[in-house]
mmCIF file of C-alpha atoms in Angstrom:
data_model
loop_
_atom_site.group_PDB
_atom_site.id
_atom_site.type_symbol
_atom_site.label_atom_id
_atom_site.label_comp_id
_atom_site.label_asym_id
_atom_site.label_seq_id
_atom_site.Cartn_x
_atom_site.Cartn_y
_atom_site.Cartn_z
ATOM 1 C CA MET B 243 11.153 16.802 -17.589
ATOM 2 C CA ILE B 244 13.877 19.348 -16.787
ATOM 3 C CA ARG B 245 11.990 20.569 -13.727
ATOM 4 C CA TYR B 246 11.608 17.002 -12.447
ATOM 5 C CA ARG B 247 15.329 16.314 -12.908
ATOM 6 C CA THR B 248 16.027 19.620 -11.205
ATOM 7 C CA LEU B 249 14.109 18.600 -8.069
ATOM 8 C CA LEU B 250 15.861 15.224 -7.859
ATOM 9 C CA ILE B 251 19.354 16.694 -8.248
ATOM 10 C CA VAL B 252 18.731 19.425 -5.655
ATOM 11 C CA LEU B 253 17.425 16.860 -3.180
ATOM 12 C CA ALA B 254 20.450 14.603 -3.716
ATOM 13 C CA LEU B 255 22.908 17.489 -3.332
ATOM 14 C CA THR B 256 21.268 18.763 -0.161
ATOM 15 C CA VAL B 257 20.995 15.356 1.517
ATOM 16 C CA SER B 258 24.631 14.512 0.722
ATOM 17 C CA SER B 259 25.710 17.868 2.115
ATOM 18 C CA VAL B 260 23.809 17.297 5.358
ATOM 19 C CA GLU B 261 25.174 13.766 5.716
ATOM 20 C CA ALA B 262 28.728 15.000 5.143
ATOM 21 C CA ARG B 263 28.332 17.654 7.805
ATOM 22 C CA ALA B 264 26.907 15.145 10.294
ATOM 23 C CA ALA B 265 29.749 12.703 9.667
ATOM 24 C CA VAL B 266 32.405 15.378 10.087
ATOM 25 C CA THR B 267 30.779 16.666 13.277
ATOM 26 C CA LYS B 268 30.688 13.209 14.806
ATOM 27 C CA ALA B 269 34.283 12.469 13.901
ATOM 28 C CA VAL B 270 35.826 15.759 14.989
ATOM 29 C CA GLY B 271 33.781 16.242 18.178
ATOM 30 C CA LEU B 272 34.084 20.059 18.185
ATOM 31 C CA ASP B 273 31.739 22.555 19.839
ATOM 32 C CA GLU B 274 28.930 24.120 17.812
ATOM 33 C CA THR B 275 30.791 27.310 16.856
ATOM 34 C CA ALA B 276 33.915 25.462 15.789
ATOM 35 C CA ARG B 277 31.878 22.924 13.815
ATOM 36 C CA GLY B 278 30.069 25.692 11.941
ATOM 37 C CA GLY B 279 33.338 27.440 11.076
ATOM 38 C CA TRP B 280 34.991 24.196 9.976
ATOM 39 C CA PHE B 281 32.074 23.237 7.776
ATOM 40 C CA GLU B 282 32.008 26.681 6.144
ATOM 41 C CA ARG B 283 35.699 26.315 5.271
ATOM 42 C CA PHE B 284 35.042 22.788 3.989
ATOM 43 C CA GLN B 285 32.206 24.024 1.757
ATOM 44 C CA GLU B 286 34.278 26.929 0.480
ATOM 45 C CA ALA B 287 37.172 24.646 -0.410
ATOM 46 C CA ARG B 288 34.837 22.152 -2.066
ATOM 47 C CA GLN B 289 32.422 24.458 -3.883
ATOM 48 C CA GLY B 290 33.871 27.939 -3.644
ATOM 49 C CA PRO B 291 32.875 30.995 -1.563
ATOM 50 C CA GLU B 292 29.191 31.629 -0.927
ATOM 51 C CA GLN B 293 27.454 34.392 -2.867
ATOM 52 C CA THR B 294 24.388 35.868 -1.133
ATOM 53 C CA GLU B 295 21.588 38.287 -1.855
ATOM 54 C CA GLN B 296 18.728 39.479 0.351
ATOM 55 C CA PHE B 297 15.060 39.999 -0.500
ATOM 56 C CA ASN B 298 12.742 42.002 1.789
ATOM 57 C CA GLU B 299 9.195 43.083 0.943
ATOM 58 C CA THR B 300 6.119 43.981 3.038
ATOM 59 C CA TYR B 301 2.513 43.680 1.877
ATOM 60 C CA LYS B 302 -0.587 45.189 3.490
ATOM 61 C CA VAL B 303 -3.503 42.757 3.691
ATOM 62 C CA GLU B 304 -7.075 42.833 4.943
ATOM 63 C CA GLY B 305 -7.840 40.753 8.010
ATOM 64 C CA GLY B 306 -5.369 37.973 8.669
ATOM 65 C CA GLY B 307 -4.517 37.388 5.028
ATOM 66 C CA ALA B 308 -2.954 34.203 3.701
ATOM 67 C CA VAL B 309 0.492 33.146 2.529
ATOM 68 C CA ASP B 310 1.326 30.233 0.226
ATOM 69 C CA VAL B 311 5.014 29.266 -0.021
ATOM 70 C CA GLN B 312 6.639 26.838 -2.458
ATOM 71 C CA ASN B 313 10.386 26.341 -2.099
ATOM 72 C CA LEU B 314 12.899 23.994 -3.704
ATOM 73 C CA SER B 315 15.867 24.089 -1.316
ATOM 74 C CA GLY B 316 16.183 25.991 1.953
ATOM 75 C CA ASP B 317 14.442 26.465 5.282
ATOM 76 C CA VAL B 318 11.066 28.147 5.686
ATOM 77 C CA ARG B 319 10.112 29.775 9.005
ATOM 78 C CA VAL B 320 6.794 31.504 9.678
ATOM 79 C CA ILE B 321 6.196 33.700 12.736
ATOM 80 C CA THR B 322 3.514 36.202 13.738
ATOM 81 C CA GLY B 323 3.650 39.977 13.981
ATOM 82 C CA ARG B 324 1.407 42.908 14.790
ATOM 83 C CA GLY B 325 -0.943 44.618 12.375
ATOM 84 C CA ASN B 326 -2.199 43.479 8.989
ATOM 85 C CA GLU B 327 1.079 42.990 7.172
ATOM 86 C CA ILE B 328 2.827 40.048 5.590
ATOM 87 C CA ARG B 329 6.589 40.485 5.478
ATOM 88 C CA VAL B 330 8.715 38.237 3.274
ATOM 89 C CA GLU B 331 12.421 38.052 4.065
ATOM 90 C CA ALA B 332 14.545 35.762 1.929
ATOM 91 C CA SER B 333 18.232 34.959 1.820
ATOM 92 C CA LYS B 334 19.455 33.597 -1.511
ATOM 93 C CA ARG B 335 22.687 31.583 -1.346
ATOM 94 C CA VAL B 336 24.770 30.181 -4.193
ATOM 95 C CA ARG B 337 28.127 28.382 -4.229
ATOM 96 C CA HIS B 338 30.314 27.571 -7.240
ATOM 97 C CA ARG B 339 34.041 27.145 -7.672
ATOM 98 C CA ASP B 340 33.841 29.785 -10.400
ATOM 99 C CA SER B 341 32.740 33.010 -8.628
ATOM 100 C CA ASP B 342 31.545 34.583 -11.905
ATOM 101 C CA GLU B 343 29.345 31.548 -12.555
ATOM 102 C CA ALA B 344 27.981 31.801 -8.997
ATOM 103 C CA ARG B 345 27.081 35.473 -9.462
ATOM 104 C CA ARG B 346 25.382 34.756 -12.774
ATOM 105 C CA TYR B 347 23.324 31.990 -11.205
ATOM 106 C CA LEU B 348 22.484 34.179 -8.201
ATOM 107 C CA ALA B 349 21.204 36.923 -10.522
ATOM 108 C CA GLN B 350 18.838 34.419 -12.170
ATOM 109 C CA LEU B 351 17.677 32.834 -8.897
ATOM 110 C CA ARG B 352 14.440 34.706 -8.174
ATOM 111 C CA VAL B 353 11.952 35.114 -5.351
ATOM 112 C CA GLU B 354 8.650 35.567 -7.161
ATOM 113 C CA VAL B 355 5.757 37.066 -5.177
ATOM 114 C CA THR B 356 2.220 37.173 -6.567
ATOM 115 C CA ARG B 357 -0.630 38.946 -4.813
ATOM 116 C CA VAL B 358 -4.252 37.872 -5.226
ATOM 117 C CA GLY B 359 -6.402 39.993 -2.921
ATOM 118 C CA SER B 360 -5.204 39.277 0.605
ATOM 119 C CA ARG B 361 -3.383 36.131 -0.497
ATOM 120 C CA ILE B 362 0.392 36.299 -1.008
ATOM 121 C CA GLU B 363 1.982 33.534 -3.085
ATOM 122 C CA VAL B 364 5.747 33.099 -2.744
ATOM 123 C CA ARG B 365 7.702 30.967 -5.215
ATOM 124 C CA THR B 366 11.392 30.191 -5.614
ATOM 125 C CA VAL B 367 12.287 30.253 -9.316
ATOM 126 C CA HIS B 368 15.576 28.641 -10.362
ATOM 127 C CA PRO B 369 17.198 29.245 -13.757
ATOM 128 C CA ARG B 370 15.811 27.109 -16.582
ATOM 129 C CA THR B 371 19.010 25.110 -17.078
ATOM 130 C CA PRO B 372 20.041 21.588 -16.054
ATOM 131 C CA TYR B 373 20.372 22.368 -12.367
ATOM 132 C CA GLY B 374 23.636 21.823 -10.566
ATOM 133 C CA ARG B 375 25.936 21.724 -13.644
ATOM 134 C CA ASN B 376 27.694 24.283 -15.780
ATOM 135 C CA ASP B 377 29.247 23.656 -19.181
ATOM 136 C CA HIS B 378 32.244 21.965 -17.555
ATOM 137 C CA GLY B 379 30.195 19.657 -15.365
ATOM 138 C CA ARG B 380 31.046 21.350 -12.051
ATOM 139 C CA SER B 381 28.258 21.548 -9.491
ATOM 140 C CA VAL B 382 26.312 24.550 -8.272
ATOM 141 C CA SER B 383 24.785 24.669 -4.789
ATOM 142 C CA ALA B 384 21.810 27.025 -4.488
ATOM 143 C CA SER B 385 19.122 27.555 -1.851
ATOM 144 C CA VAL B 386 16.769 30.184 -0.463
ATOM 145 C CA ASP B 387 15.922 30.540 3.239
ATOM 146 C CA TYR B 388 12.687 32.310 4.160
ATOM 147 C CA THR B 389 11.487 34.076 7.285
ATOM 148 C CA ILE B 390 7.878 35.169 6.804
ATOM 149 C CA THR B 391 5.915 37.255 9.284
ATOM 150 C CA VAL B 392 2.115 37.041 9.102
ATOM 151 C CA PRO B 393 -0.788 38.429 11.160
ATOM 152 C CA VAL B 394 -1.815 36.236 14.087
ATOM 153 C CA ASP B 395 -5.031 35.195 12.317
ATOM 154 C CA GLY B 396 -3.317 34.517 8.984
ATOM 155 C CA MET B 397 -3.506 31.306 6.985
ATOM 156 C CA VAL B 398 -0.332 29.441 6.011
ATOM 157 C CA ALA B 399 0.412 26.747 3.415
ATOM 158 C CA ILE B 400 3.998 25.575 2.852
ATOM 159 C CA LYS B 401 5.434 23.048 0.390
ATOM 160 C CA SER B 402 9.175 22.443 0.242
ATOM 161 C CA ILE B 403 11.464 19.879 -1.366
ATOM 162 C CA SER B 404 14.616 20.129 0.753
ATOM 163 C CA GLY B 405 14.697 22.095 4.001
ATOM 164 C CA ASP B 406 13.173 22.434 7.435
ATOM 165 C CA VAL B 407 9.750 24.002 7.968
ATOM 166 C CA ALA B 408 8.689 25.775 11.186
ATOM 167 C CA VAL B 409 5.465 27.623 12.045
ATOM 168 C CA THR B 410 4.857 29.307 15.405
ATOM 169 C CA GLY B 411 1.849 31.105 16.874
ATOM 170 C CA VAL B 412 -0.360 31.255 13.772
ATOM 171 C CA LYS B 413 -4.069 31.034 14.630
ATOM 172 C CA GLY B 414 -5.395 30.555 11.095
ATOM 173 C CA GLU B 415 -5.402 27.338 9.098
ATOM 174 C CA VAL B 416 -1.909 25.818 8.723
ATOM 175 C CA ARG B 417 -0.625 23.131 6.331
ATOM 176 C CA CYS B 418 3.071 22.161 6.164
ATOM 177 C CA GLU B 419 4.846 19.698 3.876
ATOM 178 C CA THR B 420 8.468 19.006 2.973
ATOM 179 C CA VAL B 421 10.279 16.100 1.334
ATOM 180 C CA SER B 422 13.655 16.215 3.106
ATOM 181 C CA GLY B 423 13.610 18.098 6.397
ATOM 182 C CA ASN B 424 11.943 18.451 9.771
ATOM 183 C CA VAL B 425 8.545 20.026 10.389
ATOM 184 C CA ASP B 426 8.010 21.929 13.664
ATOM 185 C CA VAL B 427 4.638 23.444 14.526
ATOM 186 C CA ASN B 428 3.948 25.229 17.812
ATOM 187 C CA GLY B 429 0.910 27.078 19.131
ATOM 188 C CA THR B 430 -1.250 26.724 16.010
ATOM 189 C CA PRO B 431 -4.853 25.899 16.991
ATOM 190 C CA ASN B 432 -5.991 25.310 13.404
ATOM 191 C CA LEU B 433 -3.261 22.996 12.205
ATOM 192 C CA ILE B 434 -4.594 20.676 9.489
ATOM 193 C CA SER B 435 -1.519 18.670 8.499
ATOM 194 C CA ALA B 436 2.234 18.474 9.080
ATOM 195 C CA LYS B 437 4.109 15.953 6.925
ATOM 196 C CA THR B 438 7.571 15.073 5.673
ATOM 197 C CA VAL B 439 9.187 12.167 3.834
ATOM 198 C CA SER B 440 12.636 12.230 5.466
ATOM 199 C CA GLY B 441 12.669 13.975 8.838
ATOM 200 C CA ASP B 442 10.819 14.380 12.121
ATOM 201 C CA VAL B 443 7.413 15.960 12.680
ATOM 202 C CA ARG B 444 7.047 17.803 15.992
ATOM 203 C CA ALA B 445 3.776 19.414 17.085
ATOM 204 C CA LYS B 446 3.249 21.157 20.422
ATOM 205 C CA ASP B 447 0.476 23.198 22.009
ATOM 206 C CA ILE B 448 -2.119 22.429 19.333
ATOM 207 C CA ALA B 449 -5.872 22.788 19.813
ATOM 208 C CA ALA B 450 -7.348 21.730 16.482
ATOM 209 C CA THR B 451 -11.120 22.019 16.212
ATOM 210 C CA SER B 452 -11.435 19.234 13.615
ATOM 211 C CA GLY B 453 -9.155 16.566 12.144
ATOM 212 C CA LEU B 454 -5.354 16.604 12.279
ATOM 213 C CA SER B 455 -2.787 14.569 10.335
ATOM 214 C CA LEU B 456 0.883 14.155 11.335
ATOM 215 C CA GLY B 457 3.101 11.895 9.250
ATOM 216 C CA THR B 458 6.599 10.970 8.102
ATOM 217 C CA VAL B 459 8.200 8.108 6.177
ATOM 218 C CA SER B 460 11.702 8.145 7.679
ATOM 219 C CA GLY B 461 11.643 9.851 11.070
ATOM 220 C CA SER B 462 9.571 10.208 14.214
ATOM 221 C CA VAL B 463 6.270 11.902 15.021
ATOM 222 C CA ILE B 464 6.333 13.687 18.373
ATOM 223 C CA ALA B 465 3.209 15.481 19.609
ATOM 224 C CA SER B 466 2.483 16.979 23.029
ATOM 225 C CA ALA B 467 -0.149 19.229 24.633
ATOM 226 C CA LEU B 468 -2.519 18.485 21.788
ATOM 227 C CA ARG B 469 -6.306 18.589 21.613
ATOM 228 C CA ALA B 470 -8.228 17.529 18.535
ATOM 229 C CA ARG B 471 -11.392 15.745 17.531
ATOM 230 C CA THR B 472 -9.503 13.265 15.349
ATOM 231 C CA LEU B 473 -5.796 12.564 14.979
ATOM 232 C CA ASP B 474 -3.971 10.456 12.393
ATOM 233 C CA ALA B 475 -0.282 10.024 13.311
ATOM 234 C CA GLY B 476 2.057 7.687 11.493
ATOM 235 C CA SER B 477 5.619 6.794 10.528
ATOM 236 C CA VAL B 478 7.091 4.051 8.367
ATOM 237 C CA SER B 479 10.601 4.008 9.837
ATOM 238 C CA GLY B 480 10.477 5.739 13.214
ATOM 239 C CA SER B 481 8.561 6.063 16.453
ATOM 240 C CA VAL B 482 5.300 7.821 17.259
ATOM 241 C CA GLN B 483 5.284 9.589 20.639
ATOM 242 C CA LEU B 484 2.029 11.188 21.798
ATOM 243 C CA SER B 485 1.843 12.827 25.236
ATOM 244 C CA ASN B 486 -0.647 14.958 27.144
ATOM 245 C CA LEU B 487 -3.309 14.432 24.498
ATOM 246 C CA GLN B 488 -7.065 14.866 24.441
ATOM 247 C CA VAL B 489 -8.524 13.321 21.287
ATOM 248 C CA GLU B 490 -11.794 11.548 20.536
ATOM 249 C CA ARG B 491 -10.586 9.462 17.600
ATOM 250 C CA LEU B 492 -6.989 8.323 17.132
ATOM 251 C CA GLN B 493 -5.156 6.248 14.546
ATOM 252 C CA ALA B 494 -1.463 5.766 15.338
ATOM 253 C CA LYS B 495 0.704 3.481 13.226
ATOM 254 C CA THR B 496 4.312 2.639 12.488
ATOM 255 C CA VAL B 497 6.075 -0.132 10.587
ATOM 256 C CA SER B 498 9.492 0.004 12.257
ATOM 257 C CA GLY B 499 9.352 1.812 15.586
ATOM 258 C CA ASP B 500 7.539 2.111 18.904
ATOM 259 C CA LEU B 501 4.153 3.671 19.671
ATOM 260 C CA GLU B 502 3.705 5.620 22.902
ATOM 261 C CA TYR B 503 0.512 7.264 24.122
ATOM 262 C CA ASP B 504 0.168 9.353 27.285
ATOM 263 C CA GLY B 505 -3.237 10.867 27.913
ATOM 264 C CA VAL B 506 -6.886 10.455 28.787
ATOM 265 C CA LEU B 507 -9.584 8.229 27.310
ATOM 266 C CA PRO B 508 -12.826 10.209 27.172
ATOM 267 C CA ARG B 509 -16.106 8.316 27.067
ATOM 268 C CA GLY B 510 -17.032 7.335 23.525
ATOM 269 C CA GLY B 511 -13.446 7.644 22.291
ATOM 270 C CA ARG B 512 -11.938 5.194 19.814
ATOM 271 C CA TYR B 513 -8.191 4.518 19.652
ATOM 272 C CA GLU B 514 -6.339 2.306 17.190
ATOM 273 C CA PHE B 515 -2.636 1.453 17.511
ATOM 274 C CA ASN B 516 -0.752 -0.603 14.920
ATOM 275 C CA ALA B 517 2.983 -1.413 15.129
ATOM 276 C CA HIS B 518 4.567 -4.058 12.942
ATOM 277 C CA SER B 519 8.060 -4.143 14.451
ATOM 278 C CA GLY B 520 7.893 -2.268 17.726
ATOM 279 C CA ASN B 521 6.313 -1.987 21.149
ATOM 280 C CA VAL B 522 3.051 -0.249 22.052
ATOM 281 C CA ARG B 523 2.994 1.544 25.408
ATOM 282 C CA LEU B 524 -0.068 3.310 26.798
ATOM 283 C CA HIS B 525 0.052 5.458 29.960
ATOM 284 C CA LEU B 526 -3.567 6.217 30.848
ATOM 285 C CA VAL B 527 -4.847 8.924 33.183
ATOM 286 C CA ASN B 528 -7.745 7.650 35.359
ATOM 287 C CA PRO B 529 -9.858 6.063 32.613
ATOM 288 C CA SER B 530 -13.461 5.341 33.572
ATOM 289 C CA GLY B 531 -13.267 2.232 31.433
ATOM 290 C CA PHE B 532 -12.456 0.772 28.052
ATOM 291 C CA GLU B 533 -13.128 -2.182 25.803
ATOM 292 C CA LEU B 534 -9.839 -3.826 24.883
ATOM 293 C CA ASP B 535 -8.938 -5.844 21.802
ATOM 294 C CA ALA B 536 -5.170 -6.409 21.796
ATOM 295 C CA SER B 537 -2.887 -8.942 20.131
ATOM 296 C CA SER B 538 0.785 -9.537 19.415
ATOM 297 C CA PHE B 539 2.110 -12.346 17.230
ATOM 298 C CA SER B 540 5.493 -12.765 18.932
ATOM 299 C CA GLY B 541 5.307 -10.373 21.884
ATOM 300 C CA SER B 542 3.423 -10.187 25.168
ATOM 301 C CA ILE B 543 0.521 -8.113 26.503
ATOM 302 C CA ARG B 544 0.445 -6.608 29.987
ATOM 303 C CA SER B 545 -2.216 -4.380 31.572
ATOM 304 C CA ASP B 546 -2.157 -2.742 34.996
ATOM 305 C CA PHE B 547 -5.934 -2.471 34.758
ATOM 306 C CA PRO B 548 -7.934 -5.621 35.643
ATOM 307 C CA VAL B 549 -9.661 -6.656 32.431
ATOM 308 C CA THR B 550 -12.748 -8.855 32.427
ATOM 309 C CA LEU B 551 -11.903 -11.291 29.657
ATOM 310 C CA ARG B 552 -14.352 -12.614 27.100
ATOM 311 C CA THR B 553 -13.984 -16.289 26.238
ATOM 312 C CA SER B 554 -15.585 -18.436 23.564
ATOM 313 C CA SER B 555 -17.139 -20.679 26.242
ATOM 314 C CA GLY B 556 -18.904 -17.725 27.831
ATOM 315 C CA ASN B 557 -17.029 -18.077 31.121
ATOM 316 C CA ASN B 558 -15.777 -14.590 31.710
ATOM 317 C CA GLY B 559 -13.204 -13.759 34.340
ATOM 318 C CA SER B 560 -11.477 -10.652 35.636
ATOM 319 C CA ARG B 561 -7.674 -10.710 35.612
ATOM 320 C CA ARG B 562 -4.644 -8.759 34.592
ATOM 321 C CA ALA B 563 -2.949 -9.618 31.326
ATOM 322 C CA GLY B 564 0.459 -11.072 32.145
ATOM 323 C CA PRO B 565 3.839 -11.582 30.423
ATOM 324 C CA SER B 566 2.740 -14.761 28.621
ATOM 325 C CA THR B 567 -0.464 -13.276 27.214
ATOM 326 C CA ARG B 568 -0.489 -12.677 23.445
ATOM 327 C CA SER B 569 -4.163 -11.924 22.863
ATOM 328 C CA VAL B 570 -6.663 -10.111 25.089
ATOM 329 C CA ARG B 571 -10.323 -9.328 24.516
ATOM 330 C CA GLY B 572 -12.271 -7.895 27.411
ATOM 331 C CA THR B 573 -13.457 -4.834 29.296
ATOM 332 C CA PHE B 574 -12.375 -2.619 32.144
ATOM 333 C CA GLY B 575 -14.709 -0.359 34.125
ATOM 334 C CA ASP B 576 -17.670 0.962 32.190
ATOM 335 C CA ALA B 577 -16.119 0.037 28.796
ATOM 336 C CA SER B 578 -16.999 3.492 27.478
ATOM 337 C CA ALA B 579 -13.898 3.834 25.251
ATOM 338 C CA ILE B 580 -12.536 1.405 22.665
ATOM 339 C CA LEU B 581 -8.884 0.325 22.436
ATOM 340 C CA SER B 582 -7.691 -1.674 19.449
ATOM 341 C CA ILE B 583 -3.998 -2.600 19.607
ATOM 342 C CA ARG B 584 -1.954 -4.674 17.166
ATOM 343 C CA SER B 585 1.767 -5.490 17.214
ATOM 344 C CA PHE B 586 3.445 -8.191 15.163
ATOM 345 C CA SER B 587 6.818 -8.498 16.906
ATOM 346 C CA GLY B 588 6.584 -6.206 19.910
ATOM 347 C CA ASN B 589 5.086 -6.021 23.378
ATOM 348 C CA VAL B 590 1.886 -4.240 24.440
ATOM 349 C CA VAL B 591 1.945 -2.501 27.811
ATOM 350 C CA ILE B 592 -0.956 -0.553 29.384
ATOM 351 C CA THR B 593 -0.059 1.258 32.596
ATOM 352 C CA LYS B 594 -1.603 3.712 35.062
ATOM 353 C CA LYS B 595 -0.278 7.245 35.272
#
């Protein structure tokens, strides 16, 4: 029960801190350096000077090895290096108006590393006390930022509560999750999933050999230069932007936001787009043909490709879907791919690129 309350309090403290910084930045309108200095002074006045401690360890592994990171509050960044080593660099940070209390908490805030063969498990261990309060009810702010270097062929799994996650250049299997923060993945051909609850998911230069899942609750999903057999991309409150893609099976969905797709439609591909409150825009690169099933309850449907419509009377005709069209069922070209598009209160637009 204490651990659960600990996670909730840390998340609330971190989110409120980020929102305060964003509000101050917008109001003051200073440059980046000045903003950073102002915010540091604001934090010091509010919570006391920051106490820090560094952790640096290197572990030899066979082959690419694997690293598993679980963090409560703080950013996690994974990069690649040469040789068969996993290097863990951590920066522990604690603030408290009472500097002695901050130092005591910092001494108990641990980076725990467990080695199982070529697998390195990294855990952030906070003191077993009601987090964020001392005996006088004054708050403590504590976090750990990680920079982890792994072999190019290493495997990476990250779970965080509050903080950004970034992985670059890792060729082994990659899984990334955070609750409050952005997820950025670049140049990882074996990405399996990248997810967050509150934040954006950005994936670039991905060549997954199997299925891939990208998702957020409050934020946008942005993917480019991506190749995968199957892709599941979704957001509840945000847009989904997919560009320069090559996928055989796609499910893209959002409740409150737009869907955008820019790519090819290979023969035999199946693509499903669902937007409740938002537009669906498809920019297609020389498709040989597709079977279209599109509808919008209160929006319109427009296609730059002449679609041969299917009617209940059997009298088919070839025409372009226009501004007044709200439901289209028909085919274009050889109908070798399948497009299923649904929008409740948005428009559907299919254009040539």
